[in-house]
Short mmCIF file of C-alpha atoms in Angstrom, two decimals:
data_model
loop_
_atom_site.label_atom_id
_atom_site.label_comp_id
_atom_site.label_asym_id
_atom_site.label_seq_id
_atom_site.Cartn_x
_atom_site.Cartn_y
_atom_site.Cartn_z
CA MET G 1 -162.30 -31.47 171.75
CA ILE G 2 -161.59 -28.19 169.99
CA PRO G 3 -160.97 -24.93 171.89
CA ALA G 4 -163.84 -22.51 172.50
CA SER G 5 -162.37 -19.92 170.12
CA THR G 6 -162.32 -22.43 167.29
CA ALA G 7 -165.79 -23.69 168.21
CA ALA G 8 -167.08 -20.16 167.78
CA ARG G 9 -165.74 -20.05 164.22
CA LEU G 10 -167.41 -23.37 163.47
CA THR G 11 -170.81 -22.14 164.60
CA SER G 12 -173.18 -21.21 161.78
CA ALA G 13 -175.30 -18.09 161.80
CA THR G 14 -178.10 -19.90 163.59
CA GLY G 15 -175.92 -21.22 166.41
CA PRO G 16 -174.93 -24.74 167.41
CA GLU G 17 -178.46 -25.75 168.41
CA GLY G 18 -181.78 -25.28 166.66
CA GLY G 19 -182.37 -23.17 163.58
CA ASP G 20 -183.34 -24.23 160.09
CA TRP G 21 -181.41 -27.40 159.23
CA ARG G 22 -180.93 -26.18 155.67
CA LEU G 23 -178.84 -23.27 156.92
CA HIS G 24 -176.59 -25.69 158.82
CA TRP G 25 -176.37 -27.81 155.66
CA ARG G 26 -175.29 -24.86 153.52
CA ASP G 27 -172.75 -23.83 156.16
CA ALA G 28 -170.93 -27.18 155.98
CA LEU G 29 -167.18 -27.22 155.44
CA THR G 30 -166.10 -28.13 151.91
CA ASP G 31 -162.43 -27.10 151.94
CA PRO G 32 -160.05 -29.73 153.40
CA ALA G 33 -157.41 -27.09 154.13
CA GLU G 34 -159.93 -25.03 156.12
CA LEU G 35 -160.95 -28.12 158.08
CA LEU G 36 -157.35 -28.88 158.98
CA ALA G 37 -156.68 -25.26 159.97
CA LEU G 38 -159.68 -25.21 162.31
CA LEU G 39 -158.35 -28.33 164.00
CA GLY G 40 -154.80 -26.97 164.34
CA LEU G 41 -153.54 -29.43 161.73
CA GLN G 42 -152.69 -27.05 158.89
CA HIS G 43 -149.29 -28.69 158.52
CA LEU G 44 -151.07 -31.71 157.01
CA SER G 45 -152.40 -29.68 154.07
CA THR G 46 -149.44 -30.74 151.94
CA GLN G 47 -150.61 -34.36 152.27
CA LEU G 48 -154.03 -33.73 150.72
CA PRO G 49 -154.80 -35.26 147.31
CA ALA G 50 -155.58 -32.93 144.44
CA GLU G 51 -159.28 -32.28 143.86
CA ASP G 52 -160.39 -34.32 146.90
CA ALA G 53 -159.47 -37.60 145.14
CA GLY G 54 -162.53 -37.15 142.95
CA PHE G 55 -164.94 -37.13 145.92
CA ALA G 56 -165.63 -33.73 147.43
CA LEU G 57 -165.26 -33.10 151.14
CA ARG G 58 -168.44 -32.14 152.97
CA VAL G 59 -168.82 -32.12 156.74
CA PRO G 60 -171.24 -30.16 158.97
CA ARG G 61 -169.62 -27.80 161.45
CA GLY G 62 -171.45 -29.43 164.34
CA PHE G 63 -169.75 -32.72 163.49
CA VAL G 64 -166.37 -30.96 163.33
CA ARG G 65 -166.95 -29.62 166.85
CA ARG G 66 -166.88 -33.22 168.08
CA MET G 67 -163.39 -33.79 166.68
CA ARG G 68 -160.30 -33.56 168.89
CA HIS G 69 -158.24 -30.46 168.26
CA GLY G 70 -154.68 -31.22 167.15
CA ASP G 71 -155.27 -34.96 166.74
CA ALA G 72 -154.40 -36.15 163.24
CA ARG G 73 -155.76 -39.61 164.10
CA ASP G 74 -159.12 -38.42 165.38
CA PRO G 75 -161.65 -41.12 164.39
CA LEU G 76 -164.21 -38.60 163.15
CA LEU G 77 -161.68 -36.65 161.10
CA LEU G 78 -160.39 -39.79 159.39
CA GLN G 79 -163.90 -40.62 158.19
CA VAL G 80 -164.14 -37.42 156.16
CA LEU G 81 -160.64 -36.15 155.32
CA PRO G 82 -159.42 -36.96 151.78
CA GLN G 83 -156.29 -39.14 151.77
CA LEU G 84 -153.62 -39.74 149.17
CA ALA G 85 -154.28 -43.48 149.62
CA GLU G 86 -157.62 -42.98 147.84
CA LEU G 87 -155.72 -42.51 144.60
CA ASP G 88 -154.24 -46.02 144.77
CA ARG G 89 -155.77 -48.57 142.42
CA VAL G 90 -156.03 -51.79 144.41
CA PRO G 91 -157.11 -55.07 142.75
CA GLY G 92 -160.62 -56.08 143.79
CA PHE G 93 -161.72 -52.54 144.66
CA VAL G 94 -164.23 -51.39 142.04
CA THR G 95 -166.69 -48.57 141.42
CA ASP G 96 -169.81 -50.71 142.04
CA ALA G 97 -168.77 -52.75 145.04
CA VAL G 98 -172.14 -54.35 145.90
CA GLY G 99 -173.77 -54.86 142.51
CA ASP G 100 -176.21 -51.96 142.73
CA MET G 101 -176.48 -51.50 138.97
CA ASP G 102 -177.33 -55.16 138.42
CA ALA G 103 -180.19 -54.84 140.95
CA ARG G 104 -182.01 -51.97 139.20
CA ALA G 105 -185.70 -52.79 138.87
CA ALA G 106 -187.05 -49.38 137.84
CA HIS G 107 -185.81 -45.82 137.75
CA GLY G 108 -184.17 -45.26 141.13
CA VAL G 109 -185.33 -48.64 142.48
CA LEU G 110 -183.01 -51.44 143.60
CA HIS G 111 -184.58 -54.82 144.28
CA LYS G 112 -182.01 -57.16 145.82
CA TYR G 113 -183.81 -59.10 148.52
CA HIS G 114 -187.18 -60.82 148.83
CA GLY G 115 -189.93 -58.65 150.27
CA ARG G 116 -187.89 -55.44 150.23
CA ALA G 117 -187.34 -52.73 147.65
CA LEU G 118 -184.87 -49.88 148.02
CA LEU G 119 -185.38 -46.42 146.58
CA ILE G 120 -182.46 -44.15 145.80
CA ALA G 121 -184.31 -41.20 147.28
CA SER G 122 -181.56 -38.60 147.03
CA GLY G 123 -178.04 -38.22 145.75
CA SER G 124 -177.08 -35.72 148.45
CA CYS G 125 -175.53 -36.24 151.86
CA ALA G 126 -174.78 -33.80 154.66
CA ILE G 127 -171.45 -35.56 155.08
CA ASN G 128 -169.25 -37.35 152.55
CA CYS G 129 -167.73 -40.41 154.19
CA ARG G 130 -164.53 -41.48 152.45
CA TYR G 131 -165.43 -45.20 152.59
CA CYS G 132 -168.88 -44.67 151.00
CA PHE G 133 -169.79 -47.64 148.82
CA ARG G 134 -171.84 -45.32 146.56
CA ARG G 135 -169.14 -42.68 146.06
CA HIS G 136 -169.16 -43.55 142.34
CA PHE G 137 -172.93 -44.10 141.96
CA PRO G 138 -174.59 -42.31 138.98
CA TYR G 139 -177.09 -40.36 141.06
CA ALA G 140 -177.95 -37.98 138.23
CA GLU G 141 -179.39 -40.94 136.31
CA GLU G 142 -180.95 -42.90 139.19
CA MET G 143 -183.17 -40.80 141.45
CA ALA G 144 -186.47 -42.28 142.56
CA ALA G 145 -187.80 -38.88 143.68
CA ALA G 146 -187.74 -37.62 140.11
CA SER G 147 -191.18 -37.21 138.51
CA GLN G 148 -192.90 -37.32 141.91
CA TRP G 149 -191.84 -40.94 142.56
CA ARG G 150 -194.08 -42.22 139.72
CA GLN G 151 -191.86 -45.03 138.41
CA ALA G 152 -190.96 -46.17 141.91
CA LEU G 153 -194.60 -46.26 143.02
CA ALA G 154 -195.57 -48.15 139.87
CA HIS G 155 -192.98 -50.82 140.66
CA LEU G 156 -194.27 -51.14 144.22
CA HIS G 157 -197.86 -51.38 142.98
CA GLY G 158 -196.94 -54.18 140.63
CA ASP G 159 -195.17 -56.47 143.10
CA SER G 160 -197.31 -57.64 146.00
CA SER G 161 -194.37 -59.51 147.53
CA ILE G 162 -192.87 -56.19 148.66
CA THR G 163 -193.83 -55.49 152.26
CA GLU G 164 -190.97 -53.19 153.25
CA LEU G 165 -189.86 -50.03 151.49
CA ILE G 166 -186.30 -48.86 152.17
CA LEU G 167 -185.27 -45.26 151.54
CA SER G 168 -181.57 -44.83 150.91
CA GLY G 169 -179.31 -42.60 148.90
CA GLY G 170 -177.33 -40.42 149.34
CA ASP G 171 -179.41 -39.58 152.36
CA PRO G 172 -183.21 -39.65 152.09
CA LEU G 173 -183.54 -37.03 154.82
CA ALA G 174 -181.71 -34.63 152.51
CA LEU G 175 -185.11 -34.26 150.86
CA ALA G 176 -187.56 -31.66 152.09
CA THR G 177 -190.24 -33.23 154.27
CA SER G 178 -192.84 -32.21 151.67
CA LYS G 179 -191.20 -34.60 149.18
CA LEU G 180 -191.30 -37.40 151.72
CA GLU G 181 -194.96 -36.63 152.32
CA ALA G 182 -195.62 -36.98 148.59
CA LEU G 183 -194.09 -40.45 148.67
CA SER G 184 -196.09 -41.58 151.70
CA ALA G 185 -199.28 -40.26 150.08
CA GLY G 186 -198.52 -42.46 147.09
CA LEU G 187 -198.07 -45.47 149.38
CA ALA G 188 -201.55 -45.05 150.83
CA ASP G 189 -203.16 -47.26 148.17
CA ILE G 190 -200.45 -49.96 148.23
CA PRO G 191 -201.71 -52.12 151.10
CA HIS G 192 -198.98 -54.75 150.87
CA VAL G 193 -196.31 -52.19 151.87
CA THR G 194 -196.62 -52.13 155.65
CA ARG G 195 -193.17 -50.99 156.80
CA LEU G 196 -190.98 -48.01 155.95
CA ARG G 197 -187.26 -48.16 156.67
CA ILE G 198 -185.05 -45.08 156.32
CA HIS G 199 -181.27 -45.34 156.22
CA THR G 200 -179.83 -42.00 157.26
CA ARG G 201 -176.78 -40.35 158.75
CA LEU G 202 -178.46 -36.99 159.33
CA PRO G 203 -179.74 -37.41 162.92
CA VAL G 204 -176.11 -38.11 163.88
CA VAL G 205 -174.20 -35.61 161.74
CA LEU G 206 -176.86 -32.90 161.45
CA PRO G 207 -179.38 -33.44 164.29
CA GLU G 208 -181.13 -30.17 163.41
CA ARG G 209 -182.79 -32.14 160.58
CA VAL G 210 -185.03 -33.78 163.18
CA ASP G 211 -187.41 -30.83 163.28
CA ALA G 212 -191.10 -30.45 164.09
CA THR G 213 -192.20 -30.96 160.49
CA LEU G 214 -190.29 -34.21 160.07
CA LEU G 215 -191.50 -35.51 163.43
CA ALA G 216 -195.13 -34.69 162.59
CA TRP G 217 -194.84 -36.58 159.30
CA LEU G 218 -193.34 -39.62 160.98
CA ALA G 219 -195.86 -39.65 163.81
CA ALA G 220 -198.77 -39.56 161.35
CA LEU G 221 -197.49 -42.36 159.11
CA PRO G 222 -199.79 -45.41 159.27
CA LEU G 223 -196.82 -47.73 158.67
CA GLN G 224 -194.33 -49.39 160.94
CA LYS G 225 -191.33 -47.06 160.96
CA VAL G 226 -187.68 -48.03 161.27
CA ILE G 227 -184.74 -45.64 161.03
CA VAL G 228 -181.31 -47.18 160.62
CA LEU G 229 -178.69 -44.69 161.73
CA HIS G 230 -175.07 -44.88 160.69
CA ALA G 231 -172.53 -44.14 163.40
CA ASN G 232 -169.07 -45.68 163.56
CA HIS G 233 -167.66 -44.25 166.78
CA ALA G 234 -168.99 -43.25 170.19
CA ASN G 235 -167.58 -39.75 169.77
CA GLU G 236 -170.18 -39.05 167.09
CA PHE G 237 -172.80 -38.70 169.84
CA ASP G 238 -173.51 -35.60 171.89
CA ALA G 239 -176.52 -34.04 173.62
CA ASP G 240 -178.00 -32.80 170.33
CA VAL G 241 -177.86 -36.29 168.81
CA ASP G 242 -179.37 -37.79 171.97
CA ARG G 243 -182.23 -35.29 171.76
CA ALA G 244 -182.86 -36.08 168.08
CA CYS G 245 -182.97 -39.82 168.85
CA ALA G 246 -185.39 -39.29 171.73
CA GLN G 247 -187.71 -37.25 169.52
CA LEU G 248 -187.66 -39.92 166.81
CA ARG G 249 -188.57 -42.60 169.34
CA GLU G 250 -191.41 -40.43 170.62
CA ALA G 251 -192.72 -40.26 167.04
CA GLY G 252 -193.03 -44.06 167.02
CA VAL G 253 -189.78 -44.90 165.24
CA THR G 254 -187.66 -47.97 166.01
CA LEU G 255 -184.00 -46.93 165.97
CA LEU G 256 -181.21 -49.24 164.83
CA ASN G 257 -177.59 -48.55 163.91
CA GLN G 258 -175.24 -49.98 161.35
CA SER G 259 -171.51 -49.38 161.35
CA VAL G 260 -168.64 -50.10 159.02
CA LEU G 261 -165.52 -51.70 160.46
CA LEU G 262 -162.77 -49.23 159.59
CA ARG G 263 -159.04 -49.59 160.09
CA GLY G 264 -157.66 -46.91 162.38
CA ILE G 265 -161.12 -45.70 163.38
CA ASN G 266 -163.04 -48.41 165.21
CA ASP G 267 -161.04 -51.63 164.73
CA GLY G 268 -160.53 -52.25 168.44
CA THR G 269 -162.62 -53.97 171.08
CA ASP G 270 -162.76 -50.86 173.26
CA ALA G 271 -163.94 -48.63 170.41
CA LEU G 272 -166.67 -51.05 169.32
CA ALA G 273 -167.84 -51.75 172.87
CA GLU G 274 -167.98 -48.04 173.66
CA LEU G 275 -169.98 -47.45 170.49
CA SER G 276 -172.54 -50.11 171.41
CA GLU G 277 -172.87 -48.75 174.94
CA ARG G 278 -173.22 -45.17 173.68
CA LEU G 279 -175.83 -46.20 171.14
CA PHE G 280 -177.92 -47.79 173.86
CA VAL G 281 -177.68 -44.64 176.01
CA ALA G 282 -179.26 -42.83 173.04
CA GLY G 283 -181.96 -45.50 172.72
CA VAL G 284 -180.50 -47.12 169.60
CA LEU G 285 -179.82 -50.84 169.13
CA PRO G 286 -176.72 -52.04 167.26
CA TYR G 287 -177.82 -53.86 164.11
CA TYR G 288 -175.03 -54.57 161.63
CA LEU G 289 -171.26 -54.24 161.70
CA HIS G 290 -170.32 -54.27 158.01
CA GLN G 291 -167.10 -55.48 156.60
CA LEU G 292 -165.93 -52.76 154.23
CA ASP G 293 -167.56 -52.73 150.81
CA ARG G 294 -164.62 -52.90 148.43
CA VAL G 295 -165.23 -49.64 146.64
CA GLN G 296 -162.48 -47.98 144.66
CA GLY G 297 -160.65 -45.47 146.83
CA ALA G 298 -161.34 -47.09 150.21
CA ALA G 299 -158.81 -49.94 150.43
CA HIS G 300 -156.86 -48.24 153.23
CA PHE G 301 -159.85 -48.70 155.56
CA GLU G 302 -160.09 -52.49 155.15
CA VAL G 303 -159.79 -54.83 158.16
CA ASP G 304 -159.17 -58.51 157.40
CA ASP G 305 -161.81 -61.11 158.25
CA ALA G 306 -159.74 -62.88 160.90
CA ARG G 307 -159.32 -59.64 162.83
CA ALA G 308 -163.03 -58.80 162.41
CA LEU G 309 -164.09 -62.19 163.77
CA ASP G 310 -161.77 -61.83 166.76
CA LEU G 311 -163.28 -58.44 167.54
CA VAL G 312 -166.81 -59.80 167.53
CA LYS G 313 -165.74 -62.71 169.72
CA ASP G 314 -164.32 -60.21 172.20
CA LEU G 315 -167.53 -58.17 172.09
CA ARG G 316 -169.63 -61.24 172.87
CA ALA G 317 -167.51 -61.88 175.96
CA ARG G 318 -167.80 -58.28 177.07
CA LEU G 319 -171.35 -57.13 176.22
CA PRO G 320 -174.90 -58.46 176.55
CA GLY G 321 -176.00 -60.12 173.33
CA TYR G 322 -178.40 -57.33 172.36
CA LEU G 323 -175.47 -54.91 172.15
CA VAL G 324 -173.38 -57.06 169.80
CA PRO G 325 -174.02 -56.16 166.14
CA THR G 326 -174.08 -58.90 163.53
CA LEU G 327 -170.89 -58.95 161.46
CA VAL G 328 -171.87 -59.09 157.79
CA ARG G 329 -170.63 -58.59 154.28
CA GLU G 330 -172.72 -57.56 151.31
CA VAL G 331 -172.07 -59.56 148.14
CA GLY G 332 -173.65 -58.55 144.88
CA GLY G 333 -176.29 -61.06 143.76
CA ALA G 334 -176.59 -62.79 147.16
CA ALA G 335 -180.07 -63.32 148.63
CA SER G 336 -179.20 -61.43 151.83
CA LYS G 337 -176.36 -59.85 153.73
CA LEU G 338 -173.91 -62.65 154.54
CA PRO G 339 -173.03 -63.19 158.23
CA LEU G 340 -169.37 -63.92 158.86
#
């Protein structure tokens, strides 16, 4: 981990714990050279792509504090640091890797699977992960929260087969809780929607987001509530993340996790087993282990299927079944995620 003197420089005005989450958000690092300097890796600045390879760096300072000082191969750093490899154009890696645009059902609404509709709730994230399958998504044109969710709610009203609403993005918890409350108020007269699922990275990368207002909203929701976190490595967890997870569980939320299998970050049995064990310590069940979505700019993260299957076989021999995530791939137009 980083030295205390560097940790002090990473601390925002409100301190490493507590405070308004929006202040922590605004204090995030956005300069790759500054990030490298804080980690004692300034000599790597010459290897950075120009203009962040078209995808801006953003990483909360609290997440940076979990990185190992002086380690160019730190698994948290590699998830966020722009790489020259992102500029390579690799056959099969495209801007819309999972067919999102073909699944548009209304403004900001994706309808891929039976019984579930997904809302693009926000185009913002507290952290920009370099492998993000929506790094090229036209958020400015597809935001369900625009116009007070009206088009999204109309679509849900009109399709009684939808029982689960999924909030995605960007990160839906980037929205103020008041905007989430407006959505849930609109769901009150849609009786066939009985479950709300939120896909979010914020409780892991910015645990301050789990504040009293958010918890009160969740606790009062008359729906089944599922939050799917996104952590790829055990080192992403600390006491603040544990506390956020505990508070979410106390608000009646079921916590799951999905990971992406990433070369050089978690493509080893030890790393994946440690992640599953650490998730369970925090009260989170492993859910999916995704094969990389083949988005343009992320080819250097790909792990081949044979290696992925071997890793899951090793996990099954090492862990109880409930700690082994299901290895899947998303294919545009398929009726579900496809187990490998």
